[in-house]
PDB file of C-alpha atoms in Angstrom:
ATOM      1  CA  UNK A  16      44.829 -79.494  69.187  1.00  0.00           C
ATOM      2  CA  UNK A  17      41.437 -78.581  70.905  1.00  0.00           C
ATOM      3  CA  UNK A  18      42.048 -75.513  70.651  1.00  0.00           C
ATOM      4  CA  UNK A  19      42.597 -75.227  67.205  1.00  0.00           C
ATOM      5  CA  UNK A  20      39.474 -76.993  65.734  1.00  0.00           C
ATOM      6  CA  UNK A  21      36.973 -73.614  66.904  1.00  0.00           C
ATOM      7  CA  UNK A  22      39.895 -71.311  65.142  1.00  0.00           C
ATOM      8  CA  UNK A  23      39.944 -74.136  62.152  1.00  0.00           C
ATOM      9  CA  UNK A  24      35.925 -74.192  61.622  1.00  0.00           C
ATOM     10  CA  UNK A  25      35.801 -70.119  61.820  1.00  0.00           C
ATOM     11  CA  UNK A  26      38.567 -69.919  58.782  1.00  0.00           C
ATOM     12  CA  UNK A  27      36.709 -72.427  57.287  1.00  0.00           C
ATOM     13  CA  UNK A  28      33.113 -70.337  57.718  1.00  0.00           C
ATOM     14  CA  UNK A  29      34.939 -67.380  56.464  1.00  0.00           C
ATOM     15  CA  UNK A  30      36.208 -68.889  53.522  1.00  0.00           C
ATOM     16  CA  UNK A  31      32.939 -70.428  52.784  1.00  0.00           C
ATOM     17  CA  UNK A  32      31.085 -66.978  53.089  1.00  0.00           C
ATOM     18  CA  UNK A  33      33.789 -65.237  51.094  1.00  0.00           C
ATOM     19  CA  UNK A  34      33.553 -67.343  48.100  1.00  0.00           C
ATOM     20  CA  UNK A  35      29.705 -67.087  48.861  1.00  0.00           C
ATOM     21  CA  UNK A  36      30.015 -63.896  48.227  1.00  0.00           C
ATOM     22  CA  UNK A  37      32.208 -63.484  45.555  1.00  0.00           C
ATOM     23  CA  UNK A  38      30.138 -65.994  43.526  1.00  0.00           C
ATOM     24  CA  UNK A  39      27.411 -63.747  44.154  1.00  0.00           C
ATOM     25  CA  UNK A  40      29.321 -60.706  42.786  1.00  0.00           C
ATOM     26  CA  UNK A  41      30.415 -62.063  39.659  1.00  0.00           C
ATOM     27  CA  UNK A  42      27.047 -63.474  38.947  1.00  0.00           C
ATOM     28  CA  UNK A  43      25.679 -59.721  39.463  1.00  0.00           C
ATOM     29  CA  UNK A  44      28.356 -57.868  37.537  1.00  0.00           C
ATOM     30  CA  UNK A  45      27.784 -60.616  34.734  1.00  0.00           C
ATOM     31  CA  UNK A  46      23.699 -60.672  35.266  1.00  0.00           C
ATOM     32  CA  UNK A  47      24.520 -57.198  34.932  1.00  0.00           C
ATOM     33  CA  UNK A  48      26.534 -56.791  31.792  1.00  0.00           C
ATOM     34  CA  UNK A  49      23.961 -58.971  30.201  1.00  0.00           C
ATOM     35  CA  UNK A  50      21.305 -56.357  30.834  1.00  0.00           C
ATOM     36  CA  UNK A  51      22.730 -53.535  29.742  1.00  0.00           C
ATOM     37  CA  UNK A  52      23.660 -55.328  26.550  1.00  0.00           C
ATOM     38  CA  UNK A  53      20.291 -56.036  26.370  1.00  0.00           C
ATOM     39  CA  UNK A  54      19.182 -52.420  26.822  1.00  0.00           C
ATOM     40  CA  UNK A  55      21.350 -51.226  24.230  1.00  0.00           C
ATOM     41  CA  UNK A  56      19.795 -53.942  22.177  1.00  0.00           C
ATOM     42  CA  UNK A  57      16.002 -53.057  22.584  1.00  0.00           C
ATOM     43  CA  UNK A  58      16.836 -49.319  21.754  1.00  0.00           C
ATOM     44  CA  UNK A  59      18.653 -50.089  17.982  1.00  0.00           C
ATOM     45  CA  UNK A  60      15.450 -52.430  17.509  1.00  0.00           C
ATOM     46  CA  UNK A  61      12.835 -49.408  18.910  1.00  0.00           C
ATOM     47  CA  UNK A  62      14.892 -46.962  15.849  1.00  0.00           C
ATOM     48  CA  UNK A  63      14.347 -49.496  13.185  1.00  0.00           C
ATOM     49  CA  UNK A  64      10.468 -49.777  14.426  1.00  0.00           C
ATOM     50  CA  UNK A  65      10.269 -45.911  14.373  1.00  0.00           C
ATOM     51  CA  UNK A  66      11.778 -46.097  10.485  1.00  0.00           C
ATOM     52  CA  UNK A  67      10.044 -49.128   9.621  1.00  0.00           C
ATOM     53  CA  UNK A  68       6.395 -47.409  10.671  1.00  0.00           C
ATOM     54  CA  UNK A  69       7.883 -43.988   8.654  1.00  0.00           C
ATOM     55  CA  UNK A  70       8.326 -45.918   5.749  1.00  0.00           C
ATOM     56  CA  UNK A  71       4.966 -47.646   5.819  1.00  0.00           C
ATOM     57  CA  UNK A  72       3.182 -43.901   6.549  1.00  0.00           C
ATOM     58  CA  UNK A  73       5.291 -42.328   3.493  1.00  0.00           C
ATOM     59  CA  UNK A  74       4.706 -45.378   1.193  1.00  0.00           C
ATOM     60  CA  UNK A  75       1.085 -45.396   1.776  1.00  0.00           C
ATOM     61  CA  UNK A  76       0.357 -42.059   1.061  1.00  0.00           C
ATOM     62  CA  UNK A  77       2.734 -42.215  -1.983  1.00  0.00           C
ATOM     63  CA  UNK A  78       0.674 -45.067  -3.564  1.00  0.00           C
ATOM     64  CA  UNK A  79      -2.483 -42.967  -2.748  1.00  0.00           C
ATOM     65  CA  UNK A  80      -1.370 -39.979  -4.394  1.00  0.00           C
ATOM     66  CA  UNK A  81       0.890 -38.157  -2.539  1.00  0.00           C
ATOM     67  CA  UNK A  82       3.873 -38.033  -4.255  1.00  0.00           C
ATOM     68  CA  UNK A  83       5.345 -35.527  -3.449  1.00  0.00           C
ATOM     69  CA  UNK A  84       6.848 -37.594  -0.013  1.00  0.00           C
ATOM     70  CA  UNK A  85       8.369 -39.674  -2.218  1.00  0.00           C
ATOM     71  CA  UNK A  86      11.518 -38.456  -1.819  1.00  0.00           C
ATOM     72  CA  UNK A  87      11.830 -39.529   2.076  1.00  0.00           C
ATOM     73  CA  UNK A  88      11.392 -43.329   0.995  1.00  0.00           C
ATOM     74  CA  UNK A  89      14.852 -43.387  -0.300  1.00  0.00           C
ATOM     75  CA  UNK A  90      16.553 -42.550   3.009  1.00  0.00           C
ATOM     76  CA  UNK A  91      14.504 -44.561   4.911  1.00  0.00           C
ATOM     77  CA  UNK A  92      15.485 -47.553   3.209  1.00  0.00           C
ATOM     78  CA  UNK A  93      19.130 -46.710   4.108  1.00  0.00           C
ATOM     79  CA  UNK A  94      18.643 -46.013   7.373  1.00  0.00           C
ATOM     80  CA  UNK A  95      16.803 -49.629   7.942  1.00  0.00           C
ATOM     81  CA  UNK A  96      19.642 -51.222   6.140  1.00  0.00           C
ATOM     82  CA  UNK A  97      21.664 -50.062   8.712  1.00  0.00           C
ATOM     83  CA  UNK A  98      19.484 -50.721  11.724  1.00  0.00           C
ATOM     84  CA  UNK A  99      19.948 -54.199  10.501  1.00  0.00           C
ATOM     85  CA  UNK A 100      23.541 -53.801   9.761  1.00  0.00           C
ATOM     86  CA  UNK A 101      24.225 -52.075  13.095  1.00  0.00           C
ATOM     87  CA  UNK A 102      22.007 -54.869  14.629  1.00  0.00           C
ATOM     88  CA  UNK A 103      23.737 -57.788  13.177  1.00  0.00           C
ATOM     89  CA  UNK A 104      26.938 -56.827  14.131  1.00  0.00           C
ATOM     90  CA  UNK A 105      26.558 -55.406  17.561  1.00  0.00           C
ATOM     91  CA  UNK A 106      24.256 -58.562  18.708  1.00  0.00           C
ATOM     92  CA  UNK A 107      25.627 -62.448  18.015  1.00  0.00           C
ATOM     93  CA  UNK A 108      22.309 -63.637  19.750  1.00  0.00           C
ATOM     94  CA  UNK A 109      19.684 -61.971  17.729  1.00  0.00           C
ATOM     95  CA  UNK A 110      21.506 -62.312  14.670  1.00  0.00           C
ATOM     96  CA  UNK A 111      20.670 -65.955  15.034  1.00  0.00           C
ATOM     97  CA  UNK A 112      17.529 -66.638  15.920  1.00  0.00           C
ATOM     98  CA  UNK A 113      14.729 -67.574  13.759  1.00  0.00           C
ATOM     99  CA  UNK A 114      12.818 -64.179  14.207  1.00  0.00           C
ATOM    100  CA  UNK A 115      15.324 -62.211  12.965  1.00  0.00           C
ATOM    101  CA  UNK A 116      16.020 -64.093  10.243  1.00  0.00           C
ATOM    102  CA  UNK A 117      12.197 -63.932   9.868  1.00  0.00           C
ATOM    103  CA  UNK A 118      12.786 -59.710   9.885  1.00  0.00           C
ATOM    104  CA  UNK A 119      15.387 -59.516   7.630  1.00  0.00           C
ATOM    105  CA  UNK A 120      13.263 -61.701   4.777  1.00  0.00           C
ATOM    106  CA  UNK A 121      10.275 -59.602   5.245  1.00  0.00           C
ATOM    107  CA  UNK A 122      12.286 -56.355   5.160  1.00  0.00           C
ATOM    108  CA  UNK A 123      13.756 -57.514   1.923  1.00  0.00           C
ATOM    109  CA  UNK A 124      10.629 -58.056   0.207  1.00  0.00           C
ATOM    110  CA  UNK A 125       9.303 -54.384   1.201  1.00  0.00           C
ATOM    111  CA  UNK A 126      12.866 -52.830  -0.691  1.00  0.00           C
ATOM    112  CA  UNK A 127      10.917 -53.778  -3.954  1.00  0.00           C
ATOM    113  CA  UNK A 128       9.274 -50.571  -5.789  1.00  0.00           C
ATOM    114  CA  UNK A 129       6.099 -49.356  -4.301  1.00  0.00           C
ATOM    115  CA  UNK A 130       4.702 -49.866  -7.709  1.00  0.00           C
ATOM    116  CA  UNK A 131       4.881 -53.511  -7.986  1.00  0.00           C
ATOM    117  CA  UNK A 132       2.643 -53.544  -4.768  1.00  0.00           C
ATOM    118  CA  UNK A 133      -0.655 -53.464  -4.365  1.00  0.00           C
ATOM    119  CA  UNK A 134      -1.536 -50.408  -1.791  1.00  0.00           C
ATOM    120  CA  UNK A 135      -3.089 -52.729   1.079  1.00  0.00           C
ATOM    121  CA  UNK A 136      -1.051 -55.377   0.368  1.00  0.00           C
ATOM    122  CA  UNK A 137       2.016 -53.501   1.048  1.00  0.00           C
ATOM    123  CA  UNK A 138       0.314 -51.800   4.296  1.00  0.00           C
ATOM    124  CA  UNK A 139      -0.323 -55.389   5.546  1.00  0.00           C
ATOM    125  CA  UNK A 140       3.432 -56.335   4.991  1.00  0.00           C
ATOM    126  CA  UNK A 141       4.651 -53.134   6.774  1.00  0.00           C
ATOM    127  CA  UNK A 142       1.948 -54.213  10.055  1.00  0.00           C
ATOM    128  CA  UNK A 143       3.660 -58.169   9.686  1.00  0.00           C
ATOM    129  CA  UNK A 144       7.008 -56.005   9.851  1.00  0.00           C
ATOM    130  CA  UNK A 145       6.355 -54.360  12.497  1.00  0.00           C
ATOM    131  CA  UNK A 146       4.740 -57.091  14.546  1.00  0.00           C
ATOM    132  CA  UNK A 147       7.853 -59.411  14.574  1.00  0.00           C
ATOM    133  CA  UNK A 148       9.990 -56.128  15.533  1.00  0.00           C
ATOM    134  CA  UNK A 149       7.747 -55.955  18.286  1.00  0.00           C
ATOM    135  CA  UNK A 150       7.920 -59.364  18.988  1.00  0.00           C
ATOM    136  CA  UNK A 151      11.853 -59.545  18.987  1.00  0.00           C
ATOM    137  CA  UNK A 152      11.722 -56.800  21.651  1.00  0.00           C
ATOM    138  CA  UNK A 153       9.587 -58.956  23.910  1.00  0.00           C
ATOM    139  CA  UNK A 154      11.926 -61.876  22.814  1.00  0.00           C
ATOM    140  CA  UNK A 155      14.935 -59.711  23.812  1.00  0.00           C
ATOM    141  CA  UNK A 156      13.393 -58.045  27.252  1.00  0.00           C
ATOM    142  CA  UNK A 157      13.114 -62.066  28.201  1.00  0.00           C
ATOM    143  CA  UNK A 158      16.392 -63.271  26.849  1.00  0.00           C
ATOM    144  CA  UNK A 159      18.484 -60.489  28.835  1.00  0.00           C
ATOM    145  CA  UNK A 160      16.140 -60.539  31.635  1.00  0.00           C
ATOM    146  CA  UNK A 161      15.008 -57.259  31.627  1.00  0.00           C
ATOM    147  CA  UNK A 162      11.715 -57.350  33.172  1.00  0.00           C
ATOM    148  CA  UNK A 163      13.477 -58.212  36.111  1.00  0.00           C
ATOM    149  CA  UNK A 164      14.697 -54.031  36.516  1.00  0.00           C
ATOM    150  CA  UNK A 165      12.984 -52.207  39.224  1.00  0.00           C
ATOM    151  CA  UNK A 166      14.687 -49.313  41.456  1.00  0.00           C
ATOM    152  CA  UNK A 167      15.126 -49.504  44.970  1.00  0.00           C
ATOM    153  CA  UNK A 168      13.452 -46.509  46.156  1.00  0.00           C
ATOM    154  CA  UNK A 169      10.466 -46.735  44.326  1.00  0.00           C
ATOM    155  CA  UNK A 170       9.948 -50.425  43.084  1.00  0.00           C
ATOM    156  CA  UNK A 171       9.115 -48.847  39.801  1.00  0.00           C
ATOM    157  CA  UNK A 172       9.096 -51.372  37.022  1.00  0.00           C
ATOM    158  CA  UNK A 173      10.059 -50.543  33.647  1.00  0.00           C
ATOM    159  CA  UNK A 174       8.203 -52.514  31.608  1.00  0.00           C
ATOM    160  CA  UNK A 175       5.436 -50.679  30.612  1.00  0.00           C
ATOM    161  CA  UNK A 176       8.279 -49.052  28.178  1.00  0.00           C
ATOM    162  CA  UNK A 177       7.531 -52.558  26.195  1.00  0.00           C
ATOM    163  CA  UNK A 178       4.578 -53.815  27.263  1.00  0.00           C
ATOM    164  CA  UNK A 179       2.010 -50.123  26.984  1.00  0.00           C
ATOM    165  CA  UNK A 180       4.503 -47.535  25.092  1.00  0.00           C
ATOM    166  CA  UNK A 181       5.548 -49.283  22.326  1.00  0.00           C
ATOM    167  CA  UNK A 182       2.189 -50.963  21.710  1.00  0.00           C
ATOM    168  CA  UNK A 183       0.544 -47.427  21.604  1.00  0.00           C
ATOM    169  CA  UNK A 184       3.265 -45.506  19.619  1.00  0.00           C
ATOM    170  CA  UNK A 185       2.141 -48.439  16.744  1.00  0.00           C
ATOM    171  CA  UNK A 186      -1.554 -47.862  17.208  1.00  0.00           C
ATOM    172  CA  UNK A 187      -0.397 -44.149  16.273  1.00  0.00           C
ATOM    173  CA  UNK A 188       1.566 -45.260  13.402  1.00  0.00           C
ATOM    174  CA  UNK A 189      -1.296 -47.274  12.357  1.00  0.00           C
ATOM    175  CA  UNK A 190      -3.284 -44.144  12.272  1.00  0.00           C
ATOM    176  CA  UNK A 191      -0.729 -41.731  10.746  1.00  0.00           C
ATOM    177  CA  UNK A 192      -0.310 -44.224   7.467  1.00  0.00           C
ATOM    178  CA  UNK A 193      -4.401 -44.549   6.915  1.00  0.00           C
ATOM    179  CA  UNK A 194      -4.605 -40.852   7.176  1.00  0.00           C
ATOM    180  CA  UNK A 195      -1.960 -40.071   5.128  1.00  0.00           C
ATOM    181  CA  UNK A 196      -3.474 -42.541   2.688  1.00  0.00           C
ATOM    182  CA  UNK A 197      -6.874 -40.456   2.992  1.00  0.00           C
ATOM    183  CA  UNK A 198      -5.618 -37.146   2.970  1.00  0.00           C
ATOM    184  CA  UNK A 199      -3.709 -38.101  -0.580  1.00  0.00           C
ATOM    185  CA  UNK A 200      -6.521 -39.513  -2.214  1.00  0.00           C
ATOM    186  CA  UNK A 201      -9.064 -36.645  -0.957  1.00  0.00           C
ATOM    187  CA  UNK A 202     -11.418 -39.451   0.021  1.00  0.00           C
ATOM    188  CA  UNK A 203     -12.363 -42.062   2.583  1.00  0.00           C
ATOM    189  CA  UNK A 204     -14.779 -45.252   2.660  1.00  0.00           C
ATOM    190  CA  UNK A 205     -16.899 -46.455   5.248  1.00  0.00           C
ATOM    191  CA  UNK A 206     -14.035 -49.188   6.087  1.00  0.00           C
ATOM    192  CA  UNK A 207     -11.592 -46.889   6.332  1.00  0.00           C
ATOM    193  CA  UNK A 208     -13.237 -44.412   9.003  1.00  0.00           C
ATOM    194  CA  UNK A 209     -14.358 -47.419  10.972  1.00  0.00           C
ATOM    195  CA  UNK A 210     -10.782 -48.487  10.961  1.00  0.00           C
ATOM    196  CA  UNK A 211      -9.874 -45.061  12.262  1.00  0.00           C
ATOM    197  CA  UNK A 212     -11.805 -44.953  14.826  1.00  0.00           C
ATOM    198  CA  UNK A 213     -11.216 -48.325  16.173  1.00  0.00           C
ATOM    199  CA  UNK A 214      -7.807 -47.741  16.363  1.00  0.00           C
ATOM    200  CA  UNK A 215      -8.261 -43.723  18.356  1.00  0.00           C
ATOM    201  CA  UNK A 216     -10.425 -45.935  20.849  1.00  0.00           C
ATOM    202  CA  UNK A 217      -7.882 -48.152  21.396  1.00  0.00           C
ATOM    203  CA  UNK A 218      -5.103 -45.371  22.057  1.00  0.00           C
ATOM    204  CA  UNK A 219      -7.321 -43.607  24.327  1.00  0.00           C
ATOM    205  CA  UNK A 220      -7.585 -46.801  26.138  1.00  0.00           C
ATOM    206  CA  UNK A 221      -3.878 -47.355  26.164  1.00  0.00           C
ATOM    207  CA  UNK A 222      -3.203 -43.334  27.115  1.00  0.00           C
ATOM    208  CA  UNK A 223      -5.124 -43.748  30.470  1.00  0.00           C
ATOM    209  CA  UNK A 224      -2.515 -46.469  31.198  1.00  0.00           C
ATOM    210  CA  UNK A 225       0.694 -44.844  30.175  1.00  0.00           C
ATOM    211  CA  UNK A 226       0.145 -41.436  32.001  1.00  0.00           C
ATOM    212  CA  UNK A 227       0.033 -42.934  35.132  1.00  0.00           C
ATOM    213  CA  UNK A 228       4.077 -43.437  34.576  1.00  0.00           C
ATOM    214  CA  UNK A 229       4.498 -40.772  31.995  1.00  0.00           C
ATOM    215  CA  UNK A 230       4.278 -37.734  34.405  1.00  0.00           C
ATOM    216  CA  UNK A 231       4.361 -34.037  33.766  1.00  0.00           C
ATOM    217  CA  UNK A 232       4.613 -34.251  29.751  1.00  0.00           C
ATOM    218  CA  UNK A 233       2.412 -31.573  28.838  1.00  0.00           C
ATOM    219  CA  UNK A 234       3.734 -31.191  25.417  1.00  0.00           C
ATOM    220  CA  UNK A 235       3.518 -34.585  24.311  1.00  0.00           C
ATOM    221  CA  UNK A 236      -0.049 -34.958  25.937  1.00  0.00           C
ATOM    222  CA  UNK A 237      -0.719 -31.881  23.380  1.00  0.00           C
ATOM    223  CA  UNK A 238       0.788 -33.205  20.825  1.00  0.00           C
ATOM    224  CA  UNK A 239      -1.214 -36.257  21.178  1.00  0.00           C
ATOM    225  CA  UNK A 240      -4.500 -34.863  21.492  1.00  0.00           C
ATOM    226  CA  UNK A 241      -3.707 -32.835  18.828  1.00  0.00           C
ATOM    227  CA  UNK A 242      -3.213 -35.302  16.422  1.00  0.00           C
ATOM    228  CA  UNK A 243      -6.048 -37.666  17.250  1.00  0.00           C
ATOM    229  CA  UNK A 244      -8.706 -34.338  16.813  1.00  0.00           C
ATOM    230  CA  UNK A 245      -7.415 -34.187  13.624  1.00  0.00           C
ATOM    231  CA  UNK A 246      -8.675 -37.738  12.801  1.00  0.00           C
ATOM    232  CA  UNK A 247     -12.156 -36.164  12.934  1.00  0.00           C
ATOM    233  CA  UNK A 248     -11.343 -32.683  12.302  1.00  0.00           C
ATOM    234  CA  UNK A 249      -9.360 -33.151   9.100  1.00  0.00           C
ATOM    235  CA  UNK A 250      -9.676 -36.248   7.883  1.00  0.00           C
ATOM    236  CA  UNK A 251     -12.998 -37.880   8.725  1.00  0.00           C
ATOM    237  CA  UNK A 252     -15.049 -35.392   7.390  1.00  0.00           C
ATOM    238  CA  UNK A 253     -16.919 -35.324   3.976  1.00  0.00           C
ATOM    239  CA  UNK A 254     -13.664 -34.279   2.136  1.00  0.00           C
ATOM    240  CA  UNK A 255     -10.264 -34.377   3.984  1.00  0.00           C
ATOM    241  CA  UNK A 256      -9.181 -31.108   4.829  1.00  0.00           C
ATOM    242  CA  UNK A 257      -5.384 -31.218   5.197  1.00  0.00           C
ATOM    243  CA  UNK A 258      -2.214 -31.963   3.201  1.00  0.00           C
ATOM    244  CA  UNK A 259      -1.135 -35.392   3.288  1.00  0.00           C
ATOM    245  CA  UNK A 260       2.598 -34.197   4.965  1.00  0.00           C
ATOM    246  CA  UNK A 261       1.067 -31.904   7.119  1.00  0.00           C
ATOM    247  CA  UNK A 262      -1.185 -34.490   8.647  1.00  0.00           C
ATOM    248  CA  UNK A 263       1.960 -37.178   8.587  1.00  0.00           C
ATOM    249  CA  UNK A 264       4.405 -34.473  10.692  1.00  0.00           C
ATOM    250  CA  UNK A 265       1.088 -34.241  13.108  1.00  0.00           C
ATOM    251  CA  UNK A 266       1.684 -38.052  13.499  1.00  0.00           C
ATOM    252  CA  UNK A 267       5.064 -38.165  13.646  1.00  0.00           C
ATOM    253  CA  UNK A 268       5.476 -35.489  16.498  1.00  0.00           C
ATOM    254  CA  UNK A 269       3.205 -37.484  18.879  1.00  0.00           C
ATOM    255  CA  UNK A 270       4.853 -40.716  18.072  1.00  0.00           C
ATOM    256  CA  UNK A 271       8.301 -39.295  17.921  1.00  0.00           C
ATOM    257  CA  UNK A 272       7.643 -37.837  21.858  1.00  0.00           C
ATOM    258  CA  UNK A 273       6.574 -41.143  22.857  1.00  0.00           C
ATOM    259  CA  UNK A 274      10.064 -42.597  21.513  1.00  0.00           C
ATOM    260  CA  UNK A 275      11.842 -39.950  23.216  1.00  0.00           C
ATOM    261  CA  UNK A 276      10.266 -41.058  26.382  1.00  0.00           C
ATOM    262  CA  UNK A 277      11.257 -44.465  25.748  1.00  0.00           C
ATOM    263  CA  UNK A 278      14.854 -43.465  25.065  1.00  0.00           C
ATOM    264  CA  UNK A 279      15.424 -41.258  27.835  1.00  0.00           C
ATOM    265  CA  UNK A 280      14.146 -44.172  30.250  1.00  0.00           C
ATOM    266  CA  UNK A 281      16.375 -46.611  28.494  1.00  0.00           C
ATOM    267  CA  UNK A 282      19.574 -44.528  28.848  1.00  0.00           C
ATOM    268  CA  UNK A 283      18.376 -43.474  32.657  1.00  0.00           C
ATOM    269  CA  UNK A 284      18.617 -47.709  33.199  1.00  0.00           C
ATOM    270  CA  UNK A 285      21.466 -48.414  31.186  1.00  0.00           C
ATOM    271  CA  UNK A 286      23.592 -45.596  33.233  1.00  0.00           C
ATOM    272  CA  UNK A 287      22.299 -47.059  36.369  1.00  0.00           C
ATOM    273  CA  UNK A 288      23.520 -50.277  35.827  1.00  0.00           C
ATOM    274  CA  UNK A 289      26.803 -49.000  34.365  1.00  0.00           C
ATOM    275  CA  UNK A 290      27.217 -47.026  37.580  1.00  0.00           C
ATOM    276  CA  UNK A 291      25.603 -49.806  39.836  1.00  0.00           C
ATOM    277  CA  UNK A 292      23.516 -47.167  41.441  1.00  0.00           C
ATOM    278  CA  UNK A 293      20.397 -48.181  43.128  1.00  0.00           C
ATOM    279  CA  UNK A 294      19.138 -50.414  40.217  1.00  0.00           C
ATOM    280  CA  UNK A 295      18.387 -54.024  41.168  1.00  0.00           C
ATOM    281  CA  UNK A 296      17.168 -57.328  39.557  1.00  0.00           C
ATOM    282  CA  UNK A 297      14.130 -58.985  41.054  1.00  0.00           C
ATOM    283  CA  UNK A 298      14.481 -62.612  40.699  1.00  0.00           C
ATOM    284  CA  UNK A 299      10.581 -63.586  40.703  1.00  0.00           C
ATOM    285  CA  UNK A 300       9.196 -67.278  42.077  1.00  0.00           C
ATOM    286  CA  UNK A 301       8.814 -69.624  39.592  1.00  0.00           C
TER     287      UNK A 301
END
């Protein structure tokens, strides 16, 4: 009998660390799953941001003038309809929360004709559209833990996807719908050009940040620079100098490379995790 308590207490410690560490796996594989659902969730919001911001841009400069981008609107509003179609079905969590409801109300007021709005009224709208979109993002990167992703060999953190990219790409959007709005009217006030430039200041501020984990992206550091010099080359000046959809693909091209930055980083995580390669969760101190 004394001989079997030692070989009775080792089963025992090897059962106990085997269920210790299959607890531990299916909490990762589920802490897991939960992740990458919530990656695939931030990227379908991040498209209906990029549409949402086209359709404020386009509407703007329609209800300045420009009419002839008119024609975009309608597909825009189709493709939003089914962000939030896509959205709602894909995602039981979102699709019942109080800020997406919040989204969905907001979007629906924007469907009505561009002529029943008042032009800064409906700009204002768009920037309360876009805010919540932004803040269901943040909302989302908490719920399914995702600041938590960091690589092993590195310790890279992934947040400044959320927290600097998206941020910027909207200062940008804010920038391509006033100018659009200028270059279609052929004027600008004084409010408008101090707008402007508040908002380049800012981006330059927020660039210094982002290129120090956006590496070697020479064409979309061109593309940016190219479109903020023609804030002053083009459209501050005495009379705006360029067509209102030439200035608006000058905008989107900058904020479009951004967006592909953001996607390729999202689908380099979500493959990661899929794969379980050297992707890990950092469970911070309370």
């Amino acid at each position: 009998m004394d001989n079997l308590m030692p070989v009775l207490l080792l089963v025992l410690a090897a059962v106990g660390l085997i269920s210790l560490l299959s607890f531990r796996y299916v909490n990762q594989r589920r802490l897991r799953s939960r992740q990458r659902e919530g990656l695939n969730l931030i990227q379908a919001l991040q498209r209906m941001l990029s549409h949402v911001q086209r359709h404020r841009g386009l509407n703007y400069g329609v209800m300045k003038g420009a009419i002839e981008l008119d024609c975009q609107i309608l597909d825009l509003k189709h493709f939003i309809s089914e962000d939030i179609h896509r959205i709602e079905h894909s995602n039981q969590w979102l699709s019942t929360t109080d800020s997406w409801g919040t989204i969905t109300k907001t979007w629906a007021k924007l469907t009505n004709p561009h002529g029943t709005w008042i032009c800064e009224a409906n700009f204002s709208k768009h920037n309360e559209l876009v805010e919540l979109i932004l803040d269901c993002i943040d909302l989302s990167v908490t719920e399914y833990q995702l600041i938590q992703l960091q690589t092993f060999d590195t310790d890279r953190s992934y947040g400044y996807l959320w927290q600097e990219l998206l941020p910027t790409a909207e200062l940008l959007g804010q920038v391509r719908a006033l100018g659009t709005g200028i270059a279609a009217a052929g004027y600008h006030s004084d409010e408008d050009r101090v707008r402007l430039h508040e908002l380049v200041r800012a981006i330059e501020v927020n660039m210094d940040c982002l290129w120090m984990n956006i590496l070697n992206n020479q064409q979309l550091e061109r593309d940016i620079d190219l479109f903020l010099s023609s804030v002053d080359d083009s459209i501050i000046v005495r009379k705006p100098s360029i067509m209102p959809h030439e200035y608006f693909n000058l905008g989107t091209a900058a904020i479009d490379g951004l967006y592909n930055h953001y996607q390729l980083e999202i689908n380099h995580l979500t493959d990661h995790i899929f794969r379980e390669s050297p992707i890990h969760p950092i469970f911070n101190s309370p």
